[in-house]
Coordinates of C-alpha atoms and ligand atoms in Angstrom, one line a residue:
M1 CA 77.1 -96.6 -43.9
N2 CA 77.8 -93.7 -42.2
K3 CA 81.4 -92.8 -41.1
S4 CA 81.7 -93.1 -37.2
V5 CA 82.7 -90.3 -35.1
R6 CA 85.6 -89.9 -33.0
N7 CA 84.0 -88.1 -29.9
L8 CA 80.5 -87.7 -29.3
V9 CA 80.2 -84.1 -27.1
L10 CA 77.2 -84.5 -25.3
V11 CA 75.4 -80.9 -24.7
L12 CA 72.5 -80.7 -22.1
G13 CA 70.0 -77.6 -22.1
D14 CA 71.8 -76.0 -19.7
Q15 CA 75.4 -76.1 -21.0
L16 CA 75.0 -73.8 -24.1
N17 CA 78.6 -72.6 -24.3
A18 CA 80.7 -73.3 -27.2
D19 CA 83.9 -72.5 -24.8
A20 CA 82.9 -75.2 -22.4
S21 CA 85.5 -77.6 -21.5
A22 CA 83.8 -80.8 -23.1
F23 CA 84.7 -78.9 -26.3
D24 CA 88.3 -78.6 -25.5
G25 CA 90.3 -80.1 -28.3
F26 CA 87.0 -80.6 -30.6
D27 CA 87.6 -81.2 -34.2
P28 CA 84.9 -80.3 -36.5
A29 CA 86.3 -83.3 -39.0
A30 CA 86.4 -85.8 -36.4
D31 CA 83.9 -85.1 -33.9
A32 CA 80.2 -84.5 -33.3
V33 CA 77.8 -82.9 -30.9
W34 CA 74.4 -84.7 -29.4
M35 CA 71.5 -82.7 -28.2
A36 CA 68.2 -84.1 -27.8
E37 CA 64.4 -82.2 -26.8
V38 CA 63.0 -85.0 -24.7
R39 CA 59.4 -85.1 -22.7
E40 CA 61.0 -86.5 -19.8
E41 CA 62.9 -83.4 -19.0
S42 CA 59.4 -81.2 -19.1
E43 CA 57.6 -84.3 -17.0
H44 CA 59.9 -85.3 -14.3
V45 CA 58.3 -82.2 -12.8
W46 CA 55.4 -80.4 -14.3
S47 CA 57.7 -78.2 -16.2
S48 CA 55.5 -74.9 -17.0
Q49 CA 55.3 -73.7 -20.9
P50 CA 57.5 -70.6 -20.5
R51 CA 60.2 -72.7 -18.9
T52 CA 60.0 -75.6 -21.5
A53 CA 60.2 -73.0 -24.3
L54 CA 63.1 -70.6 -23.0
F55 CA 65.4 -74.1 -22.9
L56 CA 64.2 -75.5 -26.4
A57 CA 64.4 -71.9 -27.9
A58 CA 67.9 -71.6 -26.5
M59 CA 69.0 -75.0 -27.5
R60 CA 67.9 -74.4 -31.2
H61 CA 69.7 -71.4 -31.4
F62 CA 72.8 -72.7 -30.1
R63 CA 72.3 -75.8 -32.6
D64 CA 72.0 -73.1 -35.7
E65 CA 75.0 -71.1 -34.4
R66 CA 77.6 -74.5 -34.2
R67 CA 76.0 -75.9 -37.6
A68 CA 76.8 -72.5 -39.2
A69 CA 80.2 -72.4 -37.9
G70 CA 80.6 -76.0 -39.7
W71 CA 79.9 -78.4 -36.6
M72 CA 78.3 -81.9 -36.8
V73 CA 75.1 -81.5 -34.4
N74 CA 72.8 -84.3 -34.0
Y75 CA 69.6 -83.0 -32.8
T76 CA 66.7 -84.6 -32.1
E77 CA 63.6 -82.0 -32.2
L78 CA 60.7 -82.5 -29.6
D79 CA 58.3 -83.5 -32.4
A80 CA 60.6 -86.0 -34.4
I81 CA 58.8 -89.1 -35.3
A82 CA 61.4 -91.5 -33.5
N83 CA 62.0 -89.5 -30.6
T84 CA 61.8 -91.6 -27.7
G85 CA 60.9 -89.1 -25.0
T86 CA 64.0 -89.7 -22.7
L87 CA 67.7 -88.7 -23.1
A88 CA 68.6 -92.5 -22.4
G89 CA 66.6 -93.2 -25.4
E90 CA 68.0 -90.4 -27.6
L91 CA 71.8 -91.2 -27.0
A92 CA 71.2 -94.8 -27.8
R93 CA 69.8 -93.7 -31.1
A94 CA 72.7 -91.5 -32.0
V95 CA 75.1 -93.8 -30.6
A96 CA 74.0 -96.3 -33.2
F97 CA 74.0 -93.9 -35.8
L98 CA 77.2 -92.2 -35.3
R99 CA 79.3 -95.1 -33.4
P100 CA 81.7 -92.7 -31.6
A101 CA 84.6 -94.0 -29.8
R102 CA 83.9 -92.0 -26.8
L103 CA 81.4 -89.8 -25.1
I104 CA 82.4 -86.3 -23.5
L105 CA 80.4 -84.2 -21.1
T106 CA 80.7 -81.1 -19.0
E107 CA 79.7 -81.9 -15.4
P108 CA 75.9 -81.8 -15.3
G109 CA 74.2 -78.9 -13.0
D110 CA 71.5 -81.9 -12.1
W111 CA 72.2 -85.0 -9.7
R112 CA 69.3 -86.8 -11.4
V113 CA 71.0 -86.2 -15.2
W114 CA 74.7 -87.0 -14.1
R115 CA 73.4 -90.4 -13.0
A116 CA 71.2 -90.7 -16.1
M117 CA 74.1 -90.0 -18.5
E118 CA 76.5 -92.3 -16.4
N119 CA 74.1 -95.3 -16.5
A120 CA 73.4 -94.6 -20.3
A121 CA 76.8 -94.6 -21.3
E122 CA 77.5 -97.7 -19.2
G123 CA 74.5 -99.2 -21.0
L124 CA 75.9 -98.6 -24.1
G125 CA 79.3 -99.9 -23.3
L126 CA 81.0 -96.4 -23.9
V127 CA 83.3 -94.6 -22.0
L128 CA 81.8 -91.2 -20.7
E129 CA 84.6 -88.5 -20.0
V130 CA 83.2 -85.9 -17.5
R131 CA 84.9 -82.7 -17.6
P132 CA 85.1 -79.8 -14.7
D133 CA 82.4 -77.0 -15.4
R134 CA 84.3 -73.7 -15.7
H135 CA 81.4 -71.6 -16.0
F136 CA 81.8 -71.2 -12.1
F137 CA 84.2 -69.2 -10.3
A138 CA 84.9 -71.7 -7.8
T139 CA 85.3 -75.7 -8.6
L140 CA 83.4 -78.1 -6.7
E141 CA 86.5 -79.0 -5.0
D142 CA 87.4 -75.5 -4.1
F143 CA 84.1 -75.4 -2.4
R144 CA 84.7 -79.2 -0.9
I145 CA 87.9 -77.6 0.7
H146 CA 86.2 -74.5 2.2
A147 CA 83.5 -76.6 3.7
L148 CA 85.9 -79.2 5.3
G149 CA 85.5 -79.2 9.2
R150 CA 82.7 -76.8 9.2
K151 CA 79.6 -77.9 10.9
Q152 CA 77.6 -75.2 9.4
L153 CA 78.3 -73.3 6.4
R154 CA 77.8 -69.6 6.1
L155 CA 77.7 -67.3 3.0
E156 CA 79.3 -64.5 4.4
Y157 CA 82.9 -66.4 4.9
F158 CA 82.8 -68.1 1.6
Y159 CA 81.9 -64.7 -0.4
R160 CA 84.9 -63.0 1.2
E161 CA 86.8 -65.8 0.2
Q162 CA 86.0 -65.5 -3.5
R163 CA 86.1 -61.6 -3.6
R164 CA 90.0 -62.0 -2.2
R165 CA 90.9 -64.9 -4.7
H166 CA 89.2 -63.5 -7.7
R167 CA 90.0 -59.8 -6.7
V168 CA 86.6 -58.4 -7.2
L169 CA 85.9 -55.2 -5.7
L170 CA 89.1 -54.7 -3.3
D171 CA 91.0 -51.9 -2.5
A172 CA 94.7 -50.8 -3.2
S173 CA 95.8 -52.6 0.0
G174 CA 93.5 -55.7 -0.6
G175 CA 90.7 -54.7 1.6
P176 CA 87.1 -54.6 0.6
E177 CA 86.3 -51.6 -1.2
G178 CA 84.9 -48.9 1.0
G179 CA 86.0 -50.7 4.0
E180 CA 83.2 -52.9 4.5
W181 CA 82.6 -56.4 3.0
N182 CA 78.7 -56.1 2.7
Y183 CA 76.6 -53.1 2.5
D184 CA 73.3 -55.0 3.2
Q185 CA 71.9 -52.4 5.8
E186 CA 71.5 -50.0 2.9
N187 CA 69.9 -52.3 1.0
R188 CA 66.3 -53.0 2.4
E189 CA 64.1 -49.8 1.2
G190 CA 60.7 -50.1 0.4
F191 CA 59.1 -47.7 -2.1
P192 CA 57.3 -44.5 -0.6
K193 CA 53.5 -44.8 -0.5
T194 CA 53.5 -43.0 -4.2
G195 CA 55.0 -45.8 -5.8
P196 CA 58.6 -46.6 -7.6
G197 CA 58.0 -43.7 -10.0
V198 CA 58.7 -44.2 -13.5
L199 CA 60.6 -47.6 -14.0
P200 CA 63.4 -48.3 -16.8
A201 CA 61.6 -50.9 -18.7
P202 CA 64.2 -53.9 -19.8
A203 CA 65.3 -54.5 -23.1
A204 CA 62.9 -56.4 -25.0
F205 CA 63.8 -59.8 -26.9
P206 CA 60.7 -60.3 -28.9
P207 CA 60.7 -64.1 -30.5
D208 CA 62.1 -64.7 -34.0
A209 CA 61.4 -67.2 -36.2
T210 CA 63.1 -70.0 -34.2
T211 CA 61.6 -68.9 -31.0
Q212 CA 57.9 -68.5 -32.5
A213 CA 58.3 -72.1 -33.7
V214 CA 59.4 -73.4 -30.3
L215 CA 56.4 -71.5 -28.8
A216 CA 54.0 -73.1 -31.1
L217 CA 55.2 -76.7 -30.3
V218 CA 55.3 -76.3 -26.5
A219 CA 51.5 -75.0 -26.3
R220 CA 50.8 -78.1 -28.5
Y221 CA 52.8 -80.7 -26.5
F222 CA 52.7 -79.1 -23.0
K223 CA 48.8 -77.8 -23.4
G224 CA 48.0 -78.6 -20.1
H225 CA 51.3 -77.4 -18.4
P226 CA 51.1 -74.4 -15.9
G227 CA 52.1 -71.1 -17.3
R228 CA 51.6 -68.6 -20.5
L229 CA 53.5 -68.2 -23.4
E230 CA 52.0 -64.8 -24.6
S231 CA 54.8 -62.6 -23.0
F232 CA 57.7 -64.6 -23.7
D233 CA 60.5 -62.0 -24.0
W234 CA 63.7 -63.8 -22.6
P235 CA 67.2 -63.6 -24.3
V236 CA 68.1 -66.9 -25.9
T237 CA 71.4 -66.3 -27.5
P238 CA 74.7 -65.5 -26.0
A239 CA 74.4 -62.1 -27.9
E240 CA 71.0 -61.3 -26.5
A241 CA 72.0 -62.0 -23.0
R242 CA 74.7 -59.6 -23.6
R243 CA 72.6 -56.9 -24.6
A244 CA 70.3 -58.0 -21.5
L245 CA 73.6 -57.4 -19.0
A246 CA 74.3 -54.0 -20.7
D247 CA 70.8 -52.6 -20.7
F248 CA 70.6 -53.8 -16.7
I249 CA 74.1 -52.2 -15.8
Q250 CA 73.0 -49.1 -17.5
H251 CA 69.8 -48.5 -16.5
R252 CA 68.9 -50.6 -13.2
L253 CA 72.0 -51.6 -11.3
P254 CA 72.2 -48.3 -10.2
G255 CA 68.9 -48.8 -8.1
F256 CA 69.4 -52.5 -7.8
G257 CA 70.9 -52.0 -4.2
R258 CA 68.6 -49.7 -2.3
H259 CA 65.1 -51.4 -3.7
Q260 CA 66.2 -55.1 -3.6
D261 CA 63.8 -56.5 -1.2
A262 CA 60.9 -54.3 -2.4
M263 CA 57.7 -55.0 -4.2
W264 CA 54.9 -53.3 -6.2
A265 CA 52.2 -54.5 -7.8
G266 CA 52.1 -54.8 -11.5
E267 CA 55.8 -54.2 -11.3
P268 CA 57.7 -57.7 -11.9
W269 CA 61.2 -56.6 -12.7
L270 CA 61.7 -53.4 -10.7
Y271 CA 65.7 -52.9 -10.6
H272 CA 66.3 -56.3 -10.9
S273 CA 68.4 -57.9 -13.5
R274 CA 66.4 -60.8 -14.9
L275 CA 69.8 -62.8 -15.8
A276 CA 69.5 -65.7 -13.9
A277 CA 68.1 -67.9 -17.0
A278 CA 70.6 -66.4 -19.4
L279 CA 73.6 -67.4 -16.7
N280 CA 71.9 -70.8 -15.9
L281 CA 71.8 -71.9 -19.5
K282 CA 75.5 -70.6 -20.0
L283 CA 74.3 -68.1 -22.3
L284 CA 76.5 -65.6 -20.2
D285 CA 79.5 -65.8 -18.1
P286 CA 79.4 -64.6 -14.7
R287 CA 83.0 -63.4 -14.9
E288 CA 81.9 -60.9 -17.8
V289 CA 78.5 -60.0 -15.3
V290 CA 80.8 -59.3 -12.4
A291 CA 83.5 -57.2 -14.2
A292 CA 80.5 -55.1 -15.9
A293 CA 78.9 -54.4 -12.6
E294 CA 82.4 -53.6 -11.1
G295 CA 83.4 -51.4 -13.9
A296 CA 80.1 -49.5 -13.3
Y297 CA 80.9 -48.7 -9.6
R298 CA 84.6 -47.6 -10.8
S299 CA 83.3 -45.2 -13.4
G300 CA 81.0 -43.9 -11.2
L301 CA 77.6 -45.0 -12.9
A302 CA 76.4 -47.0 -9.8
P303 CA 77.1 -46.6 -6.1
L304 CA 78.9 -49.0 -3.9
A305 CA 76.2 -50.6 -2.1
S306 CA 74.4 -51.5 -5.0
V307 CA 77.4 -53.1 -6.7
E308 CA 78.2 -54.9 -3.9
G309 CA 75.0 -56.1 -3.4
F310 CA 74.6 -57.3 -6.9
I311 CA 78.1 -59.1 -6.9
R312 CA 77.5 -60.7 -3.7
Q313 CA 74.4 -62.5 -5.5
I314 CA 76.5 -63.9 -8.4
L315 CA 79.7 -64.4 -6.8
G316 CA 78.8 -65.3 -3.4
W317 CA 75.3 -66.8 -3.3
R318 CA 74.8 -68.3 -6.9
E319 CA 78.5 -70.1 -5.8
Y320 CA 77.5 -71.0 -2.7
I321 CA 74.3 -72.5 -3.2
R322 CA 76.0 -74.7 -6.0
G323 CA 78.9 -75.7 -3.7
V324 CA 76.0 -76.8 -0.9
Y325 CA 74.0 -78.9 -3.8
W326 CA 77.1 -81.0 -4.6
L327 CA 78.0 -81.5 -1.0
R328 CA 74.5 -82.6 0.2
M329 CA 73.3 -84.4 -2.7
P330 CA 71.8 -86.9 -3.2
D331 CA 70.4 -86.9 0.6
Y332 CA 69.7 -83.2 0.4
A333 CA 66.6 -83.7 -1.5
A334 CA 64.9 -85.8 1.2
V335 CA 65.4 -83.9 4.1
N336 CA 62.6 -82.4 6.4
A337 CA 64.1 -81.1 9.6
L338 CA 60.5 -79.8 10.5
G339 CA 58.5 -82.8 9.8
A340 CA 56.1 -80.7 7.4
E341 CA 53.6 -82.8 5.8
A342 CA 51.2 -80.8 4.2
A343 CA 50.2 -80.6 0.7
L344 CA 51.1 -77.6 -1.7
P345 CA 47.8 -75.8 -1.9
A346 CA 46.0 -75.8 -5.0
F347 CA 46.0 -72.2 -6.1
F348 CA 49.9 -72.3 -6.3
W349 CA 49.3 -73.7 -9.7
T350 CA 46.3 -71.3 -10.8
G351 CA 46.9 -68.0 -8.6
E352 CA 43.5 -68.3 -7.4
T353 CA 43.4 -66.6 -3.8
E354 CA 42.0 -63.5 -2.1
M355 CA 45.5 -63.2 -0.7
T356 CA 46.8 -60.2 -3.0
C357 CA 50.6 -60.8 -2.2
L358 CA 50.6 -64.2 -3.0
R359 CA 47.9 -64.0 -5.9
E360 CA 50.4 -61.1 -7.6
A361 CA 53.4 -63.4 -7.1
I362 CA 51.7 -66.4 -8.4
G363 CA 50.0 -64.8 -11.3
Q364 CA 53.6 -63.0 -12.3
T365 CA 55.2 -66.5 -12.0
L366 CA 52.8 -68.1 -14.2
S367 CA 52.4 -65.6 -16.7
L368 CA 56.4 -64.7 -16.8
G369 CA 58.0 -67.6 -15.5
Y370 CA 59.7 -64.9 -13.0
A371 CA 59.4 -63.6 -9.6
H372 CA 62.2 -61.8 -8.0
H373 CA 64.1 -63.2 -5.0
I374 CA 61.8 -61.6 -2.1
Q375 CA 58.8 -62.8 -3.6
R376 CA 60.3 -66.3 -4.0
L377 CA 61.4 -66.1 -0.4
M378 CA 58.9 -64.0 1.5
V379 CA 56.0 -64.5 -0.4
T380 CA 55.4 -67.7 -1.7
G381 CA 58.3 -69.7 0.1
L382 CA 57.2 -67.8 3.4
Y383 CA 53.7 -69.1 3.1
T384 CA 54.7 -72.6 2.5
L385 CA 57.1 -72.6 5.0
M386 CA 54.4 -71.5 7.9
L387 CA 51.5 -73.5 6.5
G388 CA 54.0 -76.6 6.8
V389 CA 54.0 -78.1 3.4
E390 CA 56.2 -81.0 2.4
P391 CA 59.6 -79.7 1.4
K392 CA 59.7 -82.2 -1.8
R393 CA 56.4 -80.7 -2.9
V394 CA 57.6 -77.2 -2.7
H395 CA 61.0 -77.9 -4.2
E396 CA 59.1 -79.6 -7.2
W397 CA 56.7 -76.7 -7.6
Y398 CA 59.7 -73.9 -7.8
L399 CA 61.7 -76.2 -10.3
A400 CA 58.6 -76.5 -12.5
V401 CA 57.3 -72.5 -12.9
Y402 CA 60.5 -70.3 -13.0
V403 CA 62.4 -69.9 -16.3
D404 CA 65.8 -70.0 -14.6
A405 CA 65.0 -73.1 -12.8
V406 CA 67.8 -75.7 -12.6
E407 CA 68.1 -78.4 -9.7
W408 CA 71.6 -77.2 -8.4
V409 CA 70.3 -73.6 -7.9
E410 CA 66.7 -74.1 -6.8
L411 CA 67.1 -76.9 -4.7
P412 CA 69.3 -75.7 -1.7
N413 CA 67.4 -72.4 -2.3
V414 CA 64.1 -74.1 -1.5
I415 CA 65.0 -76.9 1.0
G416 CA 67.7 -75.0 2.7
M417 CA 67.0 -71.0 2.6
S418 CA 63.3 -71.1 2.1
Q419 CA 61.8 -74.0 4.0
H420 CA 64.7 -74.5 6.6
A421 CA 64.5 -78.0 5.9
D422 CA 68.1 -78.8 6.3
G423 CA 67.7 -77.3 10.0
G424 CA 69.8 -74.6 9.6
F425 CA 72.9 -76.1 7.5
L426 CA 72.4 -73.6 4.7
A427 CA 71.0 -70.7 6.9
S428 CA 71.3 -69.9 10.5
K429 CA 67.5 -69.7 11.1
P430 CA 64.1 -69.8 9.5
Y431 CA 63.2 -66.8 7.4
I432 CA 59.5 -66.1 8.8
A433 CA 57.6 -63.0 9.4
T434 CA 54.3 -61.8 10.0
G435 CA 51.8 -59.9 7.3
K436 CA 53.7 -56.5 8.4
Y437 CA 57.0 -57.4 6.7
I438 CA 54.9 -57.7 3.2
Q439 CA 53.2 -54.6 4.4
R440 CA 56.3 -52.5 4.9
M441 CA 58.1 -53.9 1.7
S442 CA 55.1 -53.6 -1.1
N443 CA 51.5 -52.1 -1.7
H444 CA 49.9 -55.4 -1.5
C445 CA 48.2 -55.1 1.9
A446 CA 46.7 -51.8 0.9
G447 CA 44.4 -53.9 -1.4
C448 CA 44.0 -56.8 0.3
R449 CA 40.8 -57.7 2.4
F450 CA 43.0 -59.0 5.2
D451 CA 44.5 -57.2 7.8
P452 CA 48.5 -57.7 8.5
A453 CA 48.0 -56.6 12.0
K454 CA 45.6 -59.2 13.1
A455 CA 46.4 -62.9 13.9
S456 CA 42.9 -64.2 14.1
G457 CA 39.4 -63.2 13.2
E458 CA 37.7 -63.2 9.9
D459 CA 39.9 -60.5 8.4
A460 CA 43.2 -62.0 10.1
C461 CA 46.2 -61.9 7.5
P462 CA 46.9 -65.6 7.0
F463 CA 50.8 -64.7 7.2
T464 CA 49.9 -63.3 10.4
T465 CA 48.4 -66.2 12.0
L466 CA 50.5 -68.8 10.6
Y467 CA 54.0 -67.1 11.9
W468 CA 52.5 -67.4 15.1
D469 CA 51.3 -70.6 14.5
F470 CA 54.7 -71.6 13.1
L471 CA 56.5 -70.3 16.4
E472 CA 54.2 -72.3 18.7
R473 CA 54.6 -75.5 16.8
H474 CA 58.3 -75.5 16.9
E475 CA 58.6 -73.7 19.9
A476 CA 61.0 -75.9 21.4
R477 CA 63.5 -76.1 18.6
L478 CA 63.3 -72.3 18.0
A479 CA 64.4 -71.5 21.6
A480 CA 67.4 -73.6 21.3
N481 CA 68.6 -71.0 18.6
P482 CA 70.1 -67.9 19.9
R483 CA 68.8 -65.8 16.4
M484 CA 65.4 -66.9 17.1
A485 CA 65.1 -66.1 21.0
L486 CA 63.3 -62.6 20.6
Q487 CA 60.5 -64.1 18.3
V488 CA 60.1 -67.2 20.7
K489 CA 60.1 -64.9 23.8
N490 CA 57.2 -62.7 22.0
L491 CA 55.0 -65.9 21.6
A492 CA 55.2 -66.5 25.6
R493 CA 53.9 -62.9 25.8
L494 CA 50.5 -64.1 24.0
A495 CA 47.2 -64.5 26.4
P496 CA 46.1 -68.2 26.1
G497 CA 43.1 -67.2 24.8
A498 CA 44.8 -65.3 21.9
R499 CA 47.1 -68.6 21.2
Q500 CA 43.9 -70.9 21.3
A501 CA 42.1 -68.5 18.6
I502 CA 45.2 -68.7 16.2
R503 CA 45.7 -72.4 16.5
E504 CA 41.8 -72.5 15.4
R505 CA 42.5 -70.2 12.5
A506 CA 45.5 -72.0 11.4
A507 CA 43.5 -75.2 11.6
A508 CA 41.0 -73.8 9.4
I509 CA 43.4 -72.6 6.7
R510 CA 44.9 -76.1 6.6
A511 CA 41.6 -77.6 6.5
N512 CA 40.8 -75.2 3.5
D513 CA 43.7 -76.3 1.3
G514 CA 45.9 -73.0 2.4
N515 CA 43.1 -70.6 1.8
P516 CA 41.5 -68.5 4.8
P517 CA 37.9 -69.8 5.1
G518 CA 35.2 -68.0 3.8
A519 CA 37.2 -66.5 1.1
Q520 CA 35.8 -65.7 -2.4
N521 CA 38.9 -67.5 -4.0
G522 CA 37.5 -68.3 -7.3
T523 CA 36.3 -64.4 -8.2
R524 CA 39.8 -63.2 -8.7
Q525 CA 41.0 -65.6 -11.4
A526 CA 39.7 -63.7 -14.5
A527 CA 41.5 -60.4 -13.2
L528 CA 44.4 -62.3 -12.7
F529 CA 44.7 -63.7 -16.4
D530 CA 43.2 -60.5 -17.9
Ligands
FAD1 P1 68.4 -60.4 -9.6 O1 67.9 -60.1 -8.0 O2 68.8 -59.5 -10.4 O3 69.8 -61.2 -8.7 C1 70.9 -61.2 -9.7 C2 71.6 -62.8 -10.0 O4 72.4 -63.1 -8.8 C3 70.5 -63.7 -10.4 O5 70.2 -63.6 -11.6 C4 71.2 -65.1 -9.8 O6 71.7 -65.3 -10.7 C5 72.0 -64.6 -8.6 N1 71.2 -64.9 -7.7 C6 70.5 -63.9 -6.7 N2 70.1 -64.9 -5.5 C7 70.6 -65.7 -5.9 C8 70.4 -67.0 -4.8 N3 69.5 -67.1 -3.8 N4 70.7 -68.3 -5.3 C9 71.8 -68.2 -6.6 N5 71.7 -67.2 -7.4 C10 71.2 -66.2 -6.9 N6 67.8 -68.6 -8.8 C11 67.9 -69.5 -10.0 O7 68.7 -69.0 -10.8 N7 67.1 -70.8 -10.2 C12 65.9 -70.9 -9.2 O8 65.5 -72.0 -9.8 C13 66.0 -70.1 -8.0 N8 64.8 -70.7 -7.1 C14 64.7 -70.0 -5.9 C15 63.8 -70.4 -5.1 C16 63.6 -69.7 -4.0 C17 62.8 -70.4 -3.0 C18 64.4 -68.5 -3.8 C19 64.4 -67.9 -2.5 C20 65.6 -68.2 -4.6 C21 65.9 -68.9 -5.9 N9 66.5 -68.4 -6.5 C22 66.9 -69.0 -7.7 C23 67.4 -67.1 -6.4 C24 67.0 -65.8 -7.1 O9 65.8 -65.6 -6.3 C25 67.0 -65.9 -8.5 O10 68.0 -65.9 -8.7 C26 66.6 -64.2 -8.8 O11 65.2 -63.9 -8.5 C27 66.4 -64.2 -10.6 O12 65.9 -63.2 -10.7 P2 67.2 -62.0 -11.4 O13 68.0 -62.6 -12.5 O14 66.4 -60.8 -11.7 O15 68.2 -61.8 -10.1
SF4_2 FE1 49.3 -60.5 2.0 FE2 48.1 -60.6 4.6 FE3 49.4 -58.3 3.1 FE4 46.9 -59.3 2.2 S1 47.5 -58.9 4.3 S2 48.5 -59.0 1.2 S3 47.4 -61.6 2.6 S4 50.3 -59.8 3.9

């Protein structure tokens, strides 16, 4: 008969921080840690292979590091014979074995998992103590207070509060460094026609033996799932995450702001940090990230516009998005203000399309588990928004394919920011654009058989067609939004014949599962996966 433990600390796959509140008072002689790899977490959405691999690899490294520190870690591997495949089932097995007096958990990042853990504890007749997540600058209560009495939320107000409260990038008088809170106007440049030049390659993290074992396991267990594992190269420990941060600060932060929105074929990383997954798994503390970026400005390594732009993403957007998630869940997952009902095009799972920008963004997403913000917002998200795909389907795709996808951050970005399905709660207007935006910000259109200037006809760019079609379908709603007035006015300038041709072309795209009719969509797949 084994000795029962005092506290069993539950650690989920995105809670890999030994300093988390759940470990306050942890006594290795009396307490134990519980972790489980379960199929359910890779199957509730069709989780891509790189995403599952990253979670499992980081979890195993955390387990090994804690065991080396002398902690008891009750851990179920995915292929353990008795594995029930669910968190609740695995917890029940561990409780039967360890007979803890109490369960302790840091606030989960995902509404579904929080409820599941509460229900599981209740079913086992055990007290579950849920402790605040100290990872974030703002607590859930801070955000609730910020939101109190506001009909609409806007990042800018919250971001300024965060800067003041946490004393980030302030001058001696307590005002914003350089006199402005936001330097976004300086951050919207594309690359010249000759391209981005020689880019600093990000630090590499080749899989060690632990990660290699996970890659083999995932390839076997989730063979039919989307995504590829050959290029797996993500930091999976806190030490690696810190090295990734240092590498970004030194080599890419200086160029981050200026080219933040730019895209270039075959260049997935550009000046981006690749830190979202390490942050979301809690391998990295956002305070450390923000301090390192501010330090780069103070030491003259990086310009203010880059540093402010980067800090706004972490201290502003990341925290704002989390606040919105917890304020609006569970109903937020079901909102559909624009009544979008279309299915997600099948090519989102394969990259098989003649539209170069989508082929690039989806191809890179499937092979790396990564696309940068503008690819997510202004290529894939823009397309599903204007096509009219049901937001829930879009949300499931994003949650499945990105290595950094966890629901608290993915869902509001998709539902609110990208699909405008919350009717403007998170962002004041829908992000819509013609193919000309993509032409300005990338080199994709140069190699594409469609013409971003054309809205109808055989070679019309589907983004341009769907842009006008979207305006027309939602004209009444958009006319009431002052930020959309100019775009709605331009629609009125189109001749009735042109509007009819656009309508027909848009209907044909919809009838062809989101691909422009007549396109040779299967022919590009070999190139994509070469
Ligand atoms: P960088 O471009 O280097 O940015 C720095 C950091 O800022 C990121 O690592 C991230 O932690 C934070 N950040 C930037 N933008 C946002 C934002 N809008 N919301 C929250 N944090 C932000 N981010 C995720 O972490 N997980 C997701 O599942 C996710 N899904 C998204 C879905 C859509 C439709 C959109 C438009 C954005 C999504 N984002 C998501 C936000 C953003 O695109 C990614 O954080 C970023 O692309 C990750 O790459 P990076 O680490 O190189 O980021
Ligand atoms: Fe994308 Fe249209 Fe440009 Fe082709 S022409 S790359 S579909 S925006």
